[in-house]
Amino acid sequence: MTTASSTPRRVALVTGGSGGIGRAVVERLAADGFAVAVHYAGNKDRAEALVEEIAAAGGRAVAVAGDVADEKAMEAAFDAVEATFGGVDVMVNTAGIMVLSPVATLDLDDLDRMIRTNVRGTFVVSQQAARRLRDGGAIINVSTSVTRTQLPTYGGYVASKAAVEGLTLILARELRGRDITVNTVAPGPIATPLFLEGKDEETVAAFSKAAPLERLGEPRDVAESVAFLAGPARWVNGQVLFTNGGLA
């Protein structure tokens, strides 16, 4: 499913693009003039509704499906975007899952799920991007500020996101000579269903006061950082950008 007709200057593929941070990234990049591929794993209706919204605003978009940890599915997703828009310039990996538990009691099946989506998924998509992005492009991964704040119960999740940061730093150096930047955005507490699930009002209120700006971040705050890295930030490469309102 595609929309509109003019040929865009740049094309972005956003995994997990139909909700939360991914949706905000899609909306911001579309507003910046990108043609956007909205990737989804299970919610086709939500992805296609977002595509229609972008069309109504005069943009171009397509919905693409697939398990990010499945290399064949992601190869097919890139094929679909290239067939529709002619190529891919920016890859944004927002797809991810989070299960919170002390290390001592974390269900290892939940750990496996996080590793599969957050680590293998980011690796698979980054691998396709490294092979297929046009020169002058950008790969933007998503980590978490908890790699620095080390909050209890985040052990499994942080382990997966620390791997994403390590992958980012290596891939940036492997793509020498291509003019492709590779960076990670590490949000602080963001008011998304992924963050809010399972937290009571007292816990959410405490998180909202943790940063000097004394509020939870919004998905659009992260989208601003992604847009910076996807567009003008051509001298920022191999970095982790903490987008957290000053959280220590």
CSV table of N, CA, C and O in Angstrom, one decimal, residues 120-215:
chain,number,residue,atom,x,y,z
A,120,ARG,N,19.3,-9.6,18.1
A,120,ARG,CA,19.3,-10.2,16.7
A,120,ARG,C,18.6,-9.3,15.7
A,120,ARG,O,19.0,-9.1,14.6
A,121,GLY,N,17.4,-8.8,16.1
A,121,GLY,CA,16.6,-7.9,15.2
A,121,GLY,C,17.4,-6.7,14.8
A,121,GLY,O,17.4,-6.4,13.6
A,122,THR,N,18.0,-6.0,15.7
A,122,THR,CA,18.8,-4.8,15.3
A,122,THR,C,20.0,-5.2,14.5
A,122,THR,O,20.3,-4.5,13.5
A,123,PHE,N,20.6,-6.4,14.7
A,123,PHE,CA,21.7,-6.9,13.9
A,123,PHE,C,21.3,-7.2,12.5
A,123,PHE,O,21.9,-6.8,11.5
A,124,VAL,N,20.2,-7.9,12.4
A,124,VAL,CA,19.7,-8.3,11.1
A,124,VAL,C,19.3,-7.1,10.2
A,124,VAL,O,19.7,-7.0,9.0
A,125,VAL,N,18.6,-6.1,10.8
A,125,VAL,CA,18.2,-4.9,10.1
A,125,VAL,C,19.4,-4.1,9.8
A,125,VAL,O,19.6,-3.5,8.6
A,126,SER,N,20.4,-4.0,10.7
A,126,SER,CA,21.6,-3.2,10.4
A,126,SER,C,22.4,-3.9,9.3
A,126,SER,O,23.1,-3.2,8.5
A,127,GLN,N,22.4,-5.2,9.3
A,127,GLN,CA,23.2,-5.9,8.3
A,127,GLN,C,22.6,-5.6,6.9
A,127,GLN,O,23.3,-5.3,6.0
A,128,GLN,N,21.3,-5.6,6.8
A,128,GLN,CA,20.7,-5.3,5.5
A,128,GLN,C,21.0,-3.8,5.2
A,128,GLN,O,21.3,-3.5,4.0
A,129,ALA,N,20.9,-2.9,6.2
A,129,ALA,CA,21.1,-1.5,5.9
A,129,ALA,C,22.6,-1.3,5.4
A,129,ALA,O,22.9,-0.5,4.5
A,130,ALA,N,23.5,-2.0,6.1
A,130,ALA,CA,24.9,-1.9,5.7
A,130,ALA,C,25.2,-2.3,4.3
A,130,ALA,O,26.0,-1.7,3.5
A,131,ARG,N,24.4,-3.3,3.8
A,131,ARG,CA,24.6,-3.8,2.4
A,131,ARG,C,23.9,-2.9,1.4
A,131,ARG,O,24.3,-2.8,0.3
A,132,ARG,N,22.8,-2.2,1.8
A,132,ARG,CA,21.8,-1.7,0.9
A,132,ARG,C,21.6,-0.2,0.9
A,132,ARG,O,21.0,0.4,0.0
A,133,LEU,N,22.0,0.5,2.0
A,133,LEU,CA,21.7,1.9,2.1
A,133,LEU,C,22.6,2.6,1.0
A,133,LEU,O,23.7,2.3,0.7
A,134,ARG,N,22.0,3.7,0.4
A,134,ARG,CA,22.7,4.5,-0.5
A,134,ARG,C,23.8,5.3,0.2
A,134,ARG,O,23.6,5.7,1.4
A,135,ASP,N,24.9,5.5,-0.5
A,135,ASP,CA,25.9,6.4,0.1
A,135,ASP,C,25.4,7.7,0.6
A,135,ASP,O,24.5,8.3,-0.1
A,136,GLY,N,25.9,8.2,1.7
A,136,GLY,CA,25.3,9.4,2.3
A,136,GLY,C,24.2,9.2,3.2
A,136,GLY,O,23.6,10.2,3.7
A,137,GLY,N,23.9,7.9,3.6
A,137,GLY,CA,22.8,7.6,4.4
A,137,GLY,C,23.1,7.6,5.9
A,137,GLY,O,24.1,8.1,6.3
A,138,ALA,N,22.1,7.1,6.7
A,138,ALA,CA,22.3,7.0,8.1
A,138,ALA,C,21.6,5.8,8.7
A,138,ALA,O,20.4,5.5,8.2
A,139,ILE,N,22.2,5.2,9.6
A,139,ILE,CA,21.6,4.1,10.4
A,139,ILE,C,21.5,4.6,11.8
A,139,ILE,O,22.4,5.1,12.4
A,140,ILE,N,20.3,4.5,12.4
A,140,ILE,CA,20.0,5.0,13.7
A,140,ILE,C,19.3,3.9,14.5
A,140,ILE,O,18.2,3.5,14.2
A,141,ASN,N,20.0,3.5,15.6
A,141,ASN,CA,19.5,2.5,16.5
A,141,ASN,C,19.0,3.1,17.7
A,141,ASN,O,19.2,4.3,18.0
A,142,VAL,N,18.3,2.3,18.5
A,142,VAL,CA,17.7,2.8,19.8
A,142,VAL,C,18.1,2.0,20.9
A,142,VAL,O,18.0,0.8,20.9
A,143,SER,N,18.7,2.6,21.9
A,143,SER,CA,19.1,2.0,23.2
A,143,SER,C,18.2,2.5,24.3
A,143,SER,O,17.0,2.7,24.2
A,144,THR,N,18.8,2.8,25.5
A,144,THR,CA,18.1,3.3,26.6
A,144,THR,C,19.1,4.0,27.5
A,144,THR,O,20.3,3.6,27.6
A,145,SER,N,18.7,5.0,28.2
A,145,SER,CA,19.6,5.7,29.2
A,145,SER,C,19.9,4.8,30.4
A,145,SER,O,20.8,5.1,31.2
A,146,VAL,N,19.1,3.7,30.6
A,146,VAL,CA,19.4,2.9,31.7
A,146,VAL,C,20.7,2.1,31.6
A,146,VAL,O,21.2,1.6,32.6
A,147,THR,N,21.3,2.1,30.4
A,147,THR,CA,22.7,1.6,30.3
A,147,THR,C,23.6,2.4,31.2
A,147,THR,O,24.7,1.9,31.6
A,148,ARG,N,23.2,3.6,31.5
A,148,ARG,CA,24.1,4.5,32.3
A,148,ARG,C,23.5,4.7,33.7
A,148,ARG,O,24.3,4.7,34.7
A,149,THR,N,22.2,4.7,33.9
A,149,THR,CA,21.6,4.9,35.2
A,149,THR,C,21.5,3.6,36.0
A,149,THR,O,21.4,3.6,37.3
A,150,GLN,N,21.6,2.4,35.4
A,150,GLN,CA,21.7,1.1,36.0
A,150,GLN,C,20.6,0.8,37.1
A,150,GLN,O,20.8,0.5,38.2
A,151,LEU,N,19.3,1.0,36.6
A,151,LEU,CA,18.2,0.8,37.6
A,151,LEU,C,18.0,-0.7,37.8
A,151,LEU,O,18.0,-1.5,36.9
A,152,PRO,N,17.6,-1.0,39.0
A,152,PRO,CA,17.3,-2.4,39.3
A,152,PRO,C,16.1,-2.9,38.4
A,152,PRO,O,15.2,-2.0,38.1
A,153,THR,N,16.0,-4.1,38.2
A,153,THR,CA,15.0,-4.8,37.3
A,153,THR,C,15.2,-4.6,35.8
A,153,THR,O,14.5,-5.3,35.1
A,154,TYR,N,16.1,-3.8,35.4
A,154,TYR,CA,16.3,-3.6,34.0
A,154,TYR,C,17.5,-4.5,33.4
A,154,TYR,O,17.9,-4.2,32.3
A,155,GLY,N,18.0,-5.4,34.2
A,155,GLY,CA,19.2,-6.1,33.8
A,155,GLY,C,19.1,-6.8,32.5
A,155,GLY,O,20.0,-6.6,31.6
A,156,GLY,N,18.1,-7.6,32.2
A,156,GLY,CA,18.0,-8.2,30.9
A,156,GLY,C,17.8,-7.3,29.8
A,156,GLY,O,18.5,-7.4,28.7
A,157,TYR,N,17.0,-6.3,30.0
A,157,TYR,CA,16.8,-5.3,28.9
A,157,TYR,C,18.0,-4.5,28.6
A,157,TYR,O,18.4,-4.3,27.5
A,158,VAL,N,18.7,-4.0,29.7
A,158,VAL,CA,20.0,-3.3,29.5
A,158,VAL,C,21.0,-4.1,28.8
A,158,VAL,O,21.8,-3.6,28.0
A,159,ALA,N,21.1,-5.4,29.2
A,159,ALA,CA,22.1,-6.3,28.5
A,159,ALA,C,21.8,-6.3,27.0
A,159,ALA,O,22.8,-6.3,26.2
A,160,SER,N,20.6,-6.3,26.6
A,160,SER,CA,20.2,-6.3,25.2
A,160,SER,C,20.6,-5.0,24.5
A,160,SER,O,21.1,-4.9,23.4
A,161,LYS,N,20.3,-3.9,25.2
A,161,LYS,CA,20.6,-2.6,24.6
A,161,LYS,C,22.1,-2.2,24.7
A,161,LYS,O,22.6,-1.5,23.8
A,162,ALA,N,22.8,-2.7,25.6
A,162,ALA,CA,24.3,-2.5,25.6
A,162,ALA,C,24.9,-3.2,24.4
A,162,ALA,O,25.8,-2.6,23.8
A,163,ALA,N,24.3,-4.3,24.0
A,163,ALA,CA,24.8,-4.9,22.8
A,163,ALA,C,24.5,-4.1,21.5
A,163,ALA,O,25.3,-4.0,20.6
A,164,VAL,N,23.3,-3.4,21.5
A,164,VAL,CA,23.0,-2.5,20.4
A,164,VAL,C,24.0,-1.4,20.3
A,164,VAL,O,24.5,-1.0,19.2
A,165,GLU,N,24.4,-0.8,21.5
A,165,GLU,CA,25.4,0.3,21.5
A,165,GLU,C,26.7,-0.2,21.0
A,165,GLU,O,27.4,0.5,20.2
A,166,GLY,N,27.1,-1.4,21.4
A,166,GLY,CA,28.4,-1.9,20.9
A,166,GLY,C,28.4,-2.2,19.4
A,166,GLY,O,29.4,-1.9,18.7
A,167,LEU,N,27.3,-2.7,18.9
A,167,LEU,CA,27.2,-2.9,17.4
A,167,LEU,C,27.3,-1.6,16.7
A,167,LEU,O,27.9,-1.5,15.7
A,168,THR,N,26.6,-0.6,17.2
A,168,THR,CA,26.6,0.7,16.5
A,168,THR,C,28.0,1.2,16.4
A,168,THR,O,28.4,1.7,15.3
A,169,LEU,N,28.8,1.2,17.4
A,169,LEU,CA,30.2,1.7,17.4
A,169,LEU,C,31.1,1.0,16.4
A,169,LEU,O,31.9,1.6,15.7
A,170,ILE,N,30.9,-0.3,16.3
A,170,ILE,CA,31.7,-1.1,15.4
A,170,ILE,C,31.3,-0.8,13.9
A,170,ILE,O,32.1,-0.6,13.0
A,171,LEU,N,29.9,-0.9,13.7
A,171,LEU,CA,29.4,-0.7,12.3
A,171,LEU,C,29.8,0.7,11.8
A,171,LEU,O,30.1,0.8,10.6
A,172,ALA,N,29.8,1.7,12.6
A,172,ALA,CA,30.2,3.0,12.1
A,172,ALA,C,31.6,3.0,11.5
A,172,ALA,O,31.9,3.7,10.5
A,173,ARG,N,32.5,2.2,12.1
A,173,ARG,CA,33.9,2.2,11.6
A,173,ARG,C,34.0,1.2,10.4
A,173,ARG,O,34.9,1.4,9.6
A,174,GLU,N,33.1,0.2,10.4
A,174,GLU,CA,33.2,-0.7,9.2
A,174,GLU,C,32.7,-0.1,7.9
A,174,GLU,O,33.1,-0.5,6.9
A,175,LEU,N,31.9,1.0,8.1
A,175,LEU,CA,31.3,1.6,6.9
A,175,LEU,C,32.2,2.8,6.4
A,175,LEU,O,31.7,3.6,5.6
A,176,ARG,N,33.4,2.8,6.8
A,176,ARG,CA,34.4,3.8,6.3
A,176,ARG,C,34.3,4.0,4.8
A,176,ARG,O,34.3,3.0,4.1
A,177,GLY,N,34.3,5.2,4.3
A,177,GLY,CA,34.4,5.4,2.9
A,177,GLY,C,33.0,5.5,2.2
A,177,GLY,O,32.9,5.9,1.0
A,178,ARG,N,31.9,5.2,2.9
A,178,ARG,CA,30.6,5.2,2.4
A,178,ARG,C,29.8,6.4,2.7
A,178,ARG,O,28.7,6.6,2.1
A,179,ASP,N,30.3,7.3,3.5
A,179,ASP,CA,29.6,8.5,4.0
A,179,ASP,C,28.2,8.1,4.6
A,179,ASP,O,27.2,8.8,4.4
A,180,ILE,N,28.2,7.0,5.3
A,180,ILE,CA,27.0,6.5,6.1
A,180,ILE,C,27.3,6.6,7.5
A,180,ILE,O,28.3,6.1,8.0
A,181,THR,N,26.5,7.4,8.3
A,181,THR,CA,26.7,7.5,9.7
A,181,THR,C,25.9,6.4,10.4
A,181,THR,O,24.8,6.0,9.9
A,182,VAL,N,26.4,6.0,11.6
A,182,VAL,CA,25.8,5.0,12.4
A,182,VAL,C,25.8,5.5,13.8
A,182,VAL,O,26.9,5.7,14.4
A,183,ASN,N,24.6,5.7,14.4
A,183,ASN,CA,24.5,6.3,15.7
A,183,ASN,C,23.4,5.6,16.5
A,183,ASN,O,22.5,4.9,15.9
A,184,THR,N,23.4,5.7,17.8
A,184,THR,CA,22.3,5.2,18.6
A,184,THR,C,21.7,6.4,19.4
A,184,THR,O,22.4,7.2,20.0
A,185,VAL,N,20.4,6.4,19.5
A,185,VAL,CA,19.7,7.3,20.4
A,185,VAL,C,19.3,6.5,21.7
A,185,VAL,O,18.8,5.4,21.6
A,186,ALA,N,19.6,7.1,22.8
A,186,ALA,CA,19.3,6.4,24.1
A,186,ALA,C,18.3,7.2,24.9
A,186,ALA,O,18.7,8.1,25.7
A,187,PRO,N,17.0,7.0,24.8
A,187,PRO,CA,16.0,7.8,25.5
A,187,PRO,C,16.1,7.5,27.0
A,187,PRO,O,16.4,6.4,27.5
A,188,GLY,N,15.6,8.5,27.7
A,188,GLY,CA,15.3,8.3,29.1
A,188,GLY,C,13.8,7.9,29.2
A,188,GLY,O,13.3,7.3,28.3
A,189,PRO,N,13.2,8.1,30.4
A,189,PRO,CA,11.8,7.6,30.5
A,189,PRO,C,10.9,8.4,29.5
A,189,PRO,O,10.8,9.6,29.6
A,190,ILE,N,10.2,7.6,28.7
A,190,ILE,CA,9.3,8.2,27.6
A,190,ILE,C,7.9,7.7,27.9
A,190,ILE,O,7.7,6.5,28.1
A,191,ALA,N,7.0,8.6,27.8
A,191,ALA,CA,5.6,8.2,28.0
A,191,ALA,C,5.0,7.4,26.8
A,191,ALA,O,4.3,7.9,26.0
A,192,THR,N,5.4,6.1,26.8
A,192,THR,CA,4.8,5.2,25.8
A,192,THR,C,4.2,4.0,26.5
A,192,THR,O,4.5,3.7,27.7
A,193,PRO,N,3.4,3.2,25.8
A,193,PRO,CA,2.8,2.0,26.5
A,193,PRO,C,3.9,1.1,27.0
A,193,PRO,O,3.8,0.5,28.0
A,194,LEU,N,5.0,1.0,26.2
A,194,LEU,CA,6.1,0.1,26.6
A,194,LEU,C,6.7,0.5,28.0
A,194,LEU,O,6.9,-0.4,28.8
A,195,PHE,N,6.8,1.8,28.2
A,195,PHE,CA,7.4,2.2,29.5
A,195,PHE,C,6.3,2.2,30.6
A,195,PHE,O,6.6,1.8,31.7
A,196,LEU,N,5.1,2.6,30.3
A,196,LEU,CA,4.1,2.8,31.3
A,196,LEU,C,3.5,1.4,31.8
A,196,LEU,O,3.0,1.4,33.0
A,197,GLU,N,3.6,0.4,31.0
A,197,GLU,CA,3.0,-0.9,31.4
A,197,GLU,C,3.5,-1.4,32.7
A,197,GLU,O,4.7,-1.5,32.8
A,198,GLY,N,2.6,-1.8,33.6
A,198,GLY,CA,3.0,-2.4,34.8
A,198,GLY,C,3.5,-1.4,35.9
A,198,GLY,O,3.9,-1.9,37.0
A,199,LYS,N,3.5,-0.1,35.6
A,199,LYS,CA,4.0,0.9,36.6
A,199,LYS,C,2.8,1.6,37.3
A,199,LYS,O,1.9,2.0,36.6
A,200,ASP,N,2.8,1.7,38.6
A,200,ASP,CA,1.7,2.4,39.3
A,200,ASP,C,2.0,3.9,39.2
A,200,ASP,O,3.0,4.4,38.8
A,201,GLU,N,1.0,4.7,39.7
A,201,GLU,CA,1.1,6.1,39.6
A,201,GLU,C,2.3,6.7,40.3
A,201,GLU,O,2.9,7.7,39.9
A,202,GLU,N,2.6,6.1,41.5
A,202,GLU,CA,3.7,6.6,42.3
A,202,GLU,C,5.0,6.4,41.6
A,202,GLU,O,5.9,7.3,41.6
A,203,THR,N,5.2,5.3,40.9
A,203,THR,CA,6.4,5.0,40.2
A,203,THR,C,6.6,6.0,39.0
A,203,THR,O,7.6,6.5,38.8
A,204,VAL,N,5.5,6.2,38.3
A,204,VAL,CA,5.5,7.1,37.1
A,204,VAL,C,5.8,8.5,37.6
A,204,VAL,O,6.6,9.2,36.9
A,205,ALA,N,5.2,8.9,38.7
A,205,ALA,CA,5.5,10.2,39.2
A,205,ALA,C,7.0,10.4,39.6
A,205,ALA,O,7.6,11.5,39.3
A,206,ALA,N,7.5,9.4,40.2
A,206,ALA,CA,9.0,9.4,40.5
A,206,ALA,C,9.8,9.6,39.3
A,206,ALA,O,10.8,10.4,39.3
A,207,PHE,N,9.5,8.8,38.3
A,207,PHE,CA,10.3,8.9,37.0
A,207,PHE,C,10.2,10.3,36.4
A,207,PHE,O,11.1,10.9,35.9
A,208,SER,N,9.0,10.9,36.5
A,208,SER,CA,8.7,12.2,35.9
A,208,SER,C,9.5,13.3,36.6
A,208,SER,O,9.8,14.4,36.0
A,209,LYS,N,10.0,13.1,37.8
A,209,LYS,CA,10.8,14.1,38.6
A,209,LYS,C,12.3,13.8,38.5
A,209,LYS,O,13.1,14.6,39.0
A,210,ALA,N,12.7,12.7,37.9
A,210,ALA,CA,14.1,12.3,38.0
A,210,ALA,C,15.0,13.2,37.2
A,210,ALA,O,16.1,13.5,37.6
A,211,ALA,N,14.5,13.7,36.0
A,211,ALA,CA,15.3,14.5,35.2
A,211,ALA,C,15.1,16.0,35.6
A,211,ALA,O,14.1,16.4,36.2
A,212,PRO,N,16.1,16.8,35.4
A,212,PRO,CA,16.0,18.2,35.8
A,212,PRO,C,14.9,19.0,35.2
A,212,PRO,O,14.3,19.9,35.7
A,213,LEU,N,14.4,18.5,34.0
A,213,LEU,CA,13.2,19.1,33.3
A,213,LEU,C,11.9,18.7,34.0
A,213,LEU,O,10.9,19.3,33.7
A,214,GLU,N,12.0,17.7,34.9
A,214,GLU,CA,10.8,17.3,35.7
A,214,GLU,C,9.6,17.0,34.9
A,214,GLU,O,8.5,17.4,35.2
A,215,ARG,N,9.8,16.1,33.9
A,215,ARG,CA,8.7,15.6,33.2
A,215,ARG,C,9.1,14.3,32.5
A,215,ARG,O,10.3,14.1,32.4
